[in-house]
XYZ file of C-alpha atoms in Angstrom:
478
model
C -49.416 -43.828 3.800
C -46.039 -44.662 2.482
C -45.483 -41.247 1.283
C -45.929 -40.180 4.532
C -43.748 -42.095 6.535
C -41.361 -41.109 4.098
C -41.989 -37.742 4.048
C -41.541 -37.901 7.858
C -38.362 -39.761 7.832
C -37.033 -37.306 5.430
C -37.855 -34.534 7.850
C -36.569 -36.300 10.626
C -32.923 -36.649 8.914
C -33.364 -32.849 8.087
C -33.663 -32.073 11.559
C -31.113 -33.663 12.751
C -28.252 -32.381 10.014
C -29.626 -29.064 10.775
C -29.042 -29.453 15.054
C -25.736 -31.023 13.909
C -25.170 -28.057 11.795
C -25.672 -25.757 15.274
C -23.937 -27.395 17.490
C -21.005 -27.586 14.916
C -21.741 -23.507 14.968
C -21.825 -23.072 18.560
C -18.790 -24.978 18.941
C -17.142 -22.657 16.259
C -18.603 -19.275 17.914
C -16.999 -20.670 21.189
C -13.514 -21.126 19.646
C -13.898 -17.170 17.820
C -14.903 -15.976 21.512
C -11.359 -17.528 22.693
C -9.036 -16.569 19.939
C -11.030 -14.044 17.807
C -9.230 -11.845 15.049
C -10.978 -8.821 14.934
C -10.612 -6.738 11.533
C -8.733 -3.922 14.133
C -6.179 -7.250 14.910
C -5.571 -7.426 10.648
C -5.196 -3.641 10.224
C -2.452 -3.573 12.930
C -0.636 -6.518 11.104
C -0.829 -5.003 7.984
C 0.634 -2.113 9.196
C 3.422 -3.317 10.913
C 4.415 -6.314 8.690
C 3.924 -4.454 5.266
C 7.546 -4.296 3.332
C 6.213 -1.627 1.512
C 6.420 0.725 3.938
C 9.357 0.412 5.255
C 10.952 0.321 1.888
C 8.998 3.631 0.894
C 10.058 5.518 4.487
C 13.386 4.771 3.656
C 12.708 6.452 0.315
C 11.375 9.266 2.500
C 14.458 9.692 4.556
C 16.366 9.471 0.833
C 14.459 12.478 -0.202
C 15.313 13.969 3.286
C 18.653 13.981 2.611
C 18.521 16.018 -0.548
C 16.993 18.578 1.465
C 21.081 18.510 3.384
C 22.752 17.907 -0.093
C 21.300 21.256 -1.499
C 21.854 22.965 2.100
C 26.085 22.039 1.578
C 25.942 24.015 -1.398
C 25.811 27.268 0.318
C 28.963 26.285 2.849
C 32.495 26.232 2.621
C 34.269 23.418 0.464
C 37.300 22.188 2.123
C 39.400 19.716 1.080
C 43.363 18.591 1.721
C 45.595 18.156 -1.093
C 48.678 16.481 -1.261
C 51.173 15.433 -3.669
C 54.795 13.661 -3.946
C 57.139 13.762 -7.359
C 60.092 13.124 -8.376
C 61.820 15.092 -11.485
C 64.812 13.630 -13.165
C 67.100 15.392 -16.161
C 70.340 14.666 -17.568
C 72.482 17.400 -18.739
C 75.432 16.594 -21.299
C 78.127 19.239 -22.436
C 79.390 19.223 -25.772
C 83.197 20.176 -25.019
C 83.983 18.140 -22.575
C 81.495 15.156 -22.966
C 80.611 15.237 -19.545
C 76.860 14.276 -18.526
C 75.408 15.081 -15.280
C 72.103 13.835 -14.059
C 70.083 15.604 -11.761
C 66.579 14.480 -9.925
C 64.581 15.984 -7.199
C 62.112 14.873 -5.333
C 58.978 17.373 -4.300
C 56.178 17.126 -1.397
C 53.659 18.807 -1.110
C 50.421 19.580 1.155
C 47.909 21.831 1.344
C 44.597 22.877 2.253
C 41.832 24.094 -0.686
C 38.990 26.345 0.011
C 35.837 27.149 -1.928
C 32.839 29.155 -1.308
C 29.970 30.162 -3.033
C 28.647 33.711 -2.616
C 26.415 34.489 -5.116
C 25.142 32.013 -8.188
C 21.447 34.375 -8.757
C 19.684 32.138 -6.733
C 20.078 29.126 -8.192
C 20.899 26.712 -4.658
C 18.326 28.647 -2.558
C 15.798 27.682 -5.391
C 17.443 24.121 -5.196
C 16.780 23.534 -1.500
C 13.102 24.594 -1.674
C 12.276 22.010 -4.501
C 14.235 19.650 -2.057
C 11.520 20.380 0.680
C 8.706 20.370 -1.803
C 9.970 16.596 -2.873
C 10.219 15.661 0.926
C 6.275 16.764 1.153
C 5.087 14.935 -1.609
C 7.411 11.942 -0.681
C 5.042 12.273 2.974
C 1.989 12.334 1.001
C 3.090 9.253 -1.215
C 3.780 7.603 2.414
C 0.486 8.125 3.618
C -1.055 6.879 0.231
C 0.620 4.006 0.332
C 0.003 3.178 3.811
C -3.984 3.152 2.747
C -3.383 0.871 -0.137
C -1.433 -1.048 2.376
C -5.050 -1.217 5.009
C -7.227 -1.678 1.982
C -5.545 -4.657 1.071
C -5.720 -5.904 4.902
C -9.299 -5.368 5.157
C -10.492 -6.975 1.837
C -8.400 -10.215 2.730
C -9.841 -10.324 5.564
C -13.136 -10.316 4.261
C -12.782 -12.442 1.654
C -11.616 -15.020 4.430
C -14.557 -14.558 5.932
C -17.108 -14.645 3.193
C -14.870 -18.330 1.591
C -14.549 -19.794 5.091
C -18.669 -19.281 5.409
C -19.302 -20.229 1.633
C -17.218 -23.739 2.617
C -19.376 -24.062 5.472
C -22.715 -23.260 3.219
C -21.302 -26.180 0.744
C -20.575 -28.784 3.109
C -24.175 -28.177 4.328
C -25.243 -28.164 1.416
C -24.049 -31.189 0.288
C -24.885 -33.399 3.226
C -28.392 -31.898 2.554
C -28.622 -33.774 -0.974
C -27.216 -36.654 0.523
C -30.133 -37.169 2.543
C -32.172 -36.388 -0.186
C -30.607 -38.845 -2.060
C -31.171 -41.353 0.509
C -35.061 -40.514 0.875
C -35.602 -40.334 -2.957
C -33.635 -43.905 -2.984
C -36.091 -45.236 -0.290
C -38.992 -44.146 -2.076
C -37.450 -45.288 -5.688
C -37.273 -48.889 -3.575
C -41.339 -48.905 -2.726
C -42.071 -47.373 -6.551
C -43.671 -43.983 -5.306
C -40.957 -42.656 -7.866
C -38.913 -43.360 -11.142
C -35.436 -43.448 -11.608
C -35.203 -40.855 -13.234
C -36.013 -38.639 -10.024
C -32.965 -40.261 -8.329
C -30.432 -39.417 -11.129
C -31.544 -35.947 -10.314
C -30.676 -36.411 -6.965
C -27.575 -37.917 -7.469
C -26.311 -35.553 -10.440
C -27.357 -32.493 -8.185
C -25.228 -34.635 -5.402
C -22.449 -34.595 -7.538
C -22.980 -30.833 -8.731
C -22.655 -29.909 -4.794
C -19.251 -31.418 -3.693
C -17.888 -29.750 -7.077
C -19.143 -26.865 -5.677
C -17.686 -27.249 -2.735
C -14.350 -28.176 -3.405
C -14.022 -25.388 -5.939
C -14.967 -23.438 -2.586
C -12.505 -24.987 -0.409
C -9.676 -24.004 -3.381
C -11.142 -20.286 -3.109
C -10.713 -20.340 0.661
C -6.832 -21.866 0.243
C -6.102 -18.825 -1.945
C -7.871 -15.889 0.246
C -5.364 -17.681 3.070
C -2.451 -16.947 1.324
C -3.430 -13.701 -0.071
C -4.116 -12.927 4.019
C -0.439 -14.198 5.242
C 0.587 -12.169 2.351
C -1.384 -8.403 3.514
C -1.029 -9.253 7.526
C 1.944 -11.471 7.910
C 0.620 -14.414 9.040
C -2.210 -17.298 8.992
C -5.998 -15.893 9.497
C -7.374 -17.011 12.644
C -10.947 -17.540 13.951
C -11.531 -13.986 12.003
C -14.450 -12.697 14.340
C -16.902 -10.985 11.516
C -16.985 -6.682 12.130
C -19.740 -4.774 13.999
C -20.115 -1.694 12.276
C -19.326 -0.364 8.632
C -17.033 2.781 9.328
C -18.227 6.247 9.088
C -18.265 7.957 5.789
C -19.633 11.402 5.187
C -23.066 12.321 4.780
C -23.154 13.007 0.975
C -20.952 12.443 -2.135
C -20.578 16.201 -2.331
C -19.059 16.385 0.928
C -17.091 13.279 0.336
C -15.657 14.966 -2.806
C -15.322 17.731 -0.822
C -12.877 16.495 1.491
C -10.772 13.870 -0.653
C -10.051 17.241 -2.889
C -8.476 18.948 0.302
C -6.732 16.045 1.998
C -6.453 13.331 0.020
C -2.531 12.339 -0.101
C -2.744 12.159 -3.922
C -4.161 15.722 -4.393
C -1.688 16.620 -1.852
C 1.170 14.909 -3.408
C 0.645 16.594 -6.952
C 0.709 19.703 -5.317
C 3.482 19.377 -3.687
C 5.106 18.661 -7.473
C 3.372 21.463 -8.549
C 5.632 23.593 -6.236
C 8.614 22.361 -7.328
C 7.864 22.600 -10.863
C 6.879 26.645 -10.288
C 10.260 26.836 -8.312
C 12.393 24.944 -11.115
C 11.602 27.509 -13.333
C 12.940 30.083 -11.228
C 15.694 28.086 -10.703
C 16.674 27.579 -14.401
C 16.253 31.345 -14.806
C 18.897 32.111 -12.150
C 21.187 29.789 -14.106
C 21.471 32.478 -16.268
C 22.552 35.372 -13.861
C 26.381 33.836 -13.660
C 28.300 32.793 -10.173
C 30.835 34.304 -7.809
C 32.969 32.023 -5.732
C 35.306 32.700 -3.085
C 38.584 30.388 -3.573
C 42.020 29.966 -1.605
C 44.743 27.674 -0.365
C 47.367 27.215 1.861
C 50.320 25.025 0.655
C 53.751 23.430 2.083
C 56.452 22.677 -0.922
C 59.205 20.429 0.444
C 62.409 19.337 -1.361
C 64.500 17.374 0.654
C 67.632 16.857 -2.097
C 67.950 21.015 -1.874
C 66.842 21.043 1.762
C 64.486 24.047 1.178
C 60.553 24.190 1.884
C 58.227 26.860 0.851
C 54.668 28.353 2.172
C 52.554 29.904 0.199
C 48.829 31.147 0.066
C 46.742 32.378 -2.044
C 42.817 34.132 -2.029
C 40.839 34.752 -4.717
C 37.508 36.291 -6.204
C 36.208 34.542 -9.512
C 33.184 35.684 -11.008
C 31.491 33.767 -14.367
C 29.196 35.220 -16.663
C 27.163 32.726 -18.873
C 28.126 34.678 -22.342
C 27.368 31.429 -24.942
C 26.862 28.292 -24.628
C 25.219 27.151 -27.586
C 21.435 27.566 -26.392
C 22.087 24.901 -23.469
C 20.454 27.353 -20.465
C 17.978 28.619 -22.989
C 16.757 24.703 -22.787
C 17.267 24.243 -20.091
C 14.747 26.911 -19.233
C 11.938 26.232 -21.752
C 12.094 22.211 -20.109
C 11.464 23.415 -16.740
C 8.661 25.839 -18.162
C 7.191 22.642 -20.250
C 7.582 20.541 -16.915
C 5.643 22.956 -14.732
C 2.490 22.997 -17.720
C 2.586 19.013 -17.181
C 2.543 19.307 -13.515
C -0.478 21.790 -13.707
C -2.558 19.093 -15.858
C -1.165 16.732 -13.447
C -3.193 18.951 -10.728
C -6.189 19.133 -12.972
C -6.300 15.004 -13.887
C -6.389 13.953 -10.172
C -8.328 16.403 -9.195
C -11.195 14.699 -11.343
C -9.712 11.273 -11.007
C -9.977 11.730 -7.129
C -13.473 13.034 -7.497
C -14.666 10.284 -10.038
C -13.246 7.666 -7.395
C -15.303 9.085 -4.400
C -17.973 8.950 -7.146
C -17.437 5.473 -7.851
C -16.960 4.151 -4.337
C -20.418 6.002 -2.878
C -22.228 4.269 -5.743
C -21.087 0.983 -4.996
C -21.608 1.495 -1.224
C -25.179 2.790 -2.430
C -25.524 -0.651 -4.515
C -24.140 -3.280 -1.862
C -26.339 -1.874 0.788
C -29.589 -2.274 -1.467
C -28.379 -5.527 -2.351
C -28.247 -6.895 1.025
C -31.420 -5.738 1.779
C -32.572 -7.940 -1.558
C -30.860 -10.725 -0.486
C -31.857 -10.766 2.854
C -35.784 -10.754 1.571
C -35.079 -13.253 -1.042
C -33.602 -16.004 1.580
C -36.868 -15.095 3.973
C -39.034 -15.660 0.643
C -36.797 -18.989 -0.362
C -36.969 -20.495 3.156
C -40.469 -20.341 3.013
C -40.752 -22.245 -0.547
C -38.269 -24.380 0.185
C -40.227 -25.654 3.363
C -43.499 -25.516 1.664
C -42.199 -27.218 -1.250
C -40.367 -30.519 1.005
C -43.655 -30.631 3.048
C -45.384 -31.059 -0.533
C -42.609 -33.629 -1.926
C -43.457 -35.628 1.642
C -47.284 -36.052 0.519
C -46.273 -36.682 -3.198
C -47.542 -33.532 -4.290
C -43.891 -32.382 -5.369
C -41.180 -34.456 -7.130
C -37.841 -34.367 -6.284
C -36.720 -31.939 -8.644
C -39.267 -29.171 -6.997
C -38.040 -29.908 -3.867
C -33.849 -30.246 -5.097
C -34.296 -26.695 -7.033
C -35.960 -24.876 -4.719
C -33.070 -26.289 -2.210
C -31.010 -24.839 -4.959
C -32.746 -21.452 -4.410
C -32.420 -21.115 -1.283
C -28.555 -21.782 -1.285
C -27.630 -19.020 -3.776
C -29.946 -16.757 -1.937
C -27.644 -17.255 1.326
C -24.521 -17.156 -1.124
C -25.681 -13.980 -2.540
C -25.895 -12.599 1.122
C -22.478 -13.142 2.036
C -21.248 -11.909 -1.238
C -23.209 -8.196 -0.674
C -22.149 -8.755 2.873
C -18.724 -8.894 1.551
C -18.897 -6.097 -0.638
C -20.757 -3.955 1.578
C -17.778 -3.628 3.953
C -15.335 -3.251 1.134
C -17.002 -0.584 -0.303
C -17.626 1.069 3.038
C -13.817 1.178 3.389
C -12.955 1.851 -0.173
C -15.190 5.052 0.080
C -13.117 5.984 2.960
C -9.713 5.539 1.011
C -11.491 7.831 -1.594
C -11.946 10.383 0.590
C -7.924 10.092 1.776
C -9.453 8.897 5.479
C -7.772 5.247 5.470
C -4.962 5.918 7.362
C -4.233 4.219 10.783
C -3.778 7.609 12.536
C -7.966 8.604 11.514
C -8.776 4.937 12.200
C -7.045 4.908 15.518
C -5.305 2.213 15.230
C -3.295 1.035 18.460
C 0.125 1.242 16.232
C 3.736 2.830 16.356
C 2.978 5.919 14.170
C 5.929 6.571 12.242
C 6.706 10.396 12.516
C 8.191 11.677 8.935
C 9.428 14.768 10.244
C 11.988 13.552 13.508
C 14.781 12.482 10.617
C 14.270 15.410 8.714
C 14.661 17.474 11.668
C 18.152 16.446 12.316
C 19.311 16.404 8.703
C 17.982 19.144 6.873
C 20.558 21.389 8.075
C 23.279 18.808 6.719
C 25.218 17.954 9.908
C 28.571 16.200 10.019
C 30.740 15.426 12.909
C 28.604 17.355 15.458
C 26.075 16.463 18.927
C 23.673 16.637 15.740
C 25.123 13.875 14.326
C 25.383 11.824 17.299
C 21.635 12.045 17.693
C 21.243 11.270 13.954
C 23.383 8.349 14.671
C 20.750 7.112 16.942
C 17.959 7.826 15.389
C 19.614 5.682 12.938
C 20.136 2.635 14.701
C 16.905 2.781 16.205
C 15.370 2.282 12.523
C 17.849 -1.066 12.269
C 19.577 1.180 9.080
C 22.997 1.688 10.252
């Protein structure tokens, strides 16, 4: 009879930590329903917070600009020249002894012209490998911007999954301290041995390590969250649906190998490998260049000025010069056979990851299914087993391990939980589909192609400048 008014109490306290343990629930689903962070709310953060890509779109509009620096090439060169001297002499005649000095002073100012008319192709070469670097610069953009989202969305799972393994511990742990107090009860009227009690207590003691190595876990996935979004997680309200992926790995693969910014990007070098070739071949074809000037010569101590001009056609012929442009030309060749393995290695690499990423989507998904069978089948002991301890069938260390059991089946769960969503989204980086644009994401989209638009043509002082001005100070970089 003892047993069994212990075994009753004991259920009693359980029953009451677990309608504490709802209400403490319910009062934390109605604080997520006022000021919920969805995974959308993170992505957006990310997005707009990340350093890393506004330090990488100002790379962008770097590479725009060499796109304009090539362009000057083919346009006139002018530039003023000036200059201001003074002479002096001193003249001495033997017969007489006499010396006589004599100093001038010269000004002089001018205008300098130089054109390029023909160098065998060399700068229209030059400005194509310009654009082909602004493409791949895009494509590194849009790379980085899923990198950027990936990062977002596994903080903010790993928020999730600590915050719910802290709340798993703490219940957890004022489990075992009521089963510490029951086993002490029933240590007092000698249904059990001490023994059973040091279980209790060491398993006690096992649990708040636990847990505070749990709460440390969930400090860190904070920080690592302010660092991806930009600020402190929130009630982080726990996603609906895993995103769409495509229906097979072959079709995955299919897709990341036409659009994925890294294939895209190495192509892009590819390009300007193929065209630096025919660049460093033109090098050898020579240059013809336009030159002329207009100057003033003033000399105020004779009182006389002069005006002169002059136009001229020079023409260069590369005859010798000791196997440089020969070099020069093999490199490039040797550069454009690297970029073509380039092509090949992420080609595979890109396929491999899809690969990867669809197995481990495969694997989470099967393991939550596991896990979700193995906490219906370790609720069941567990019950069976504490209903068993109450009637002295079961000593306290059936009933603590099968506790045990049932705790890393639910800590499993949220772990394959966890990883299920990761790998949902890491399949879609794999297939080049993590961008904010595909997951229409309620964000400024920054357009690559409005600053190259103004400066490609390498504008100066001009109503094309002014609006590059703009543009300009609208991006806080003036």
């Amino acid at each position: 009879m003892d047993a069994e008014i212990l075994g009753g109490r004991m259920l009693d306290l359980l029953m009451k930590v677990r309608r504490t343990t709802a209400l403490v629930g319910l009062s934390l689903l109605s604080a997520q329903t006022v000021q919920a962070e969805t995974l959308s709310d993170a992505l957006i953060g990310a997005f707009n917070h990340s350093g890393l890509l506004e330090q990488n779109r100002a790379l962008l509009r770097a590479a725009d600009e060499d796109v304009a620096i090539a362009t000057a090439s083919l346009r006139p060169i002018l530039n003023f020249t000036g200059s201001l001297g003074r002479s002096f002499s001193r003249k001495s005649f033997m017969s007489s002894g006499l010396l006589v000095d004599q100093s001038s002073t010269t000004a002089t100012i001018g205008i300098a012209m130089d054109l390029l008319i023909y160098d065998g192709g060399q700068t229209r070469y030059a400005i194509e490998v310009a654009k082909e670097n602004v493409l791949g610069t895009r494509a590194r953009l849009l790379s980085l911007e899923q990198s950027v989202l990936l990062r977002a969305i596994q903080a903010f799972m790993n928020v999730r999954a600590t915050t719910e393994t802290v709340a798993l511990r703490q219940s957890n742990v004022r489990l075992i301290t009521q089963e510490l107090r029951a086993a002490r009860d029933r240590f007092e009227v000698g249904e059990i041995t001490r023994t059973d009690v040091a279980l209790a207590e060491a398993r006690l003691a096992s649990a708040r390590s636990a847990l505070a190595a749990a709460e440390g876990d969930l400090i860190r996935s904070h920080e690592e969250y302010r660092a991806s979004v930009g600020h402190k997680p929130g009630n982080l309200r726990p996603p609906k649906n895993l995103p769409k992926t495509a229906n097979s790995v072959e079709k995955a693969k299919s897709i990341a190998v036409r659009g994925h910014p890294d294939m895209q990007a190495v192509q892009h070098d590819v390009a300007a490998a193929d065209l630096n070739v025919a660049r460093a071949d033109a090098a050898m074809r020579g240059t013809v260049r336009l030159r002329g000037g207009l100057n003033r010569t003033q000399t105020p101590s004779a009182n006389t000025s002069t005006n002169a001009g002059s136009l001229s056609l020079e023409a260069t012929v590369p005859i010798y010069q000791g196997g440089r442009l020969s070099a020069l030309h093999r490199q490039a060749m040797a550069r454009r056979d690297a970029a073509r393995s380039g092509l090949h290695i992420t080609r595979h690499q890109i396929q491999q990851n899809v690969g990867d990423a669809f197995a481990q989507l495969r694997v989470s998904r099967a393991s939550r299914d596991a896990s979700e069978r193995q906490i219906r089948a370790a609720t069941v002991a567990f019950r069976g087993v504490r209903e068993e301890a109450a009637v002295g069938s079961r000593t306290t260390l059936d009933v603590l391990n099968a506790e045990q059991e049932l705790l890393d089946a639910r800590s499993g769960l949220i772990g394959v939980q966890t990883n299920e969503f990761i790998a949902a989204y890491s399949a879609l980086a794999a297939m080049g589909l993590l961008t904010a644009e595909h997951l229409n994401l309620p964000v400024q989209q920054y357009d690559p192609t409005a600053y190259y638009k103004l400066v490609k043509d390498a504008p100066a002082r001009s109503v094309q400048g002014d609006k590059l001005d703009r543009v300009l100070r609208s991006l806080n970089k003036n």
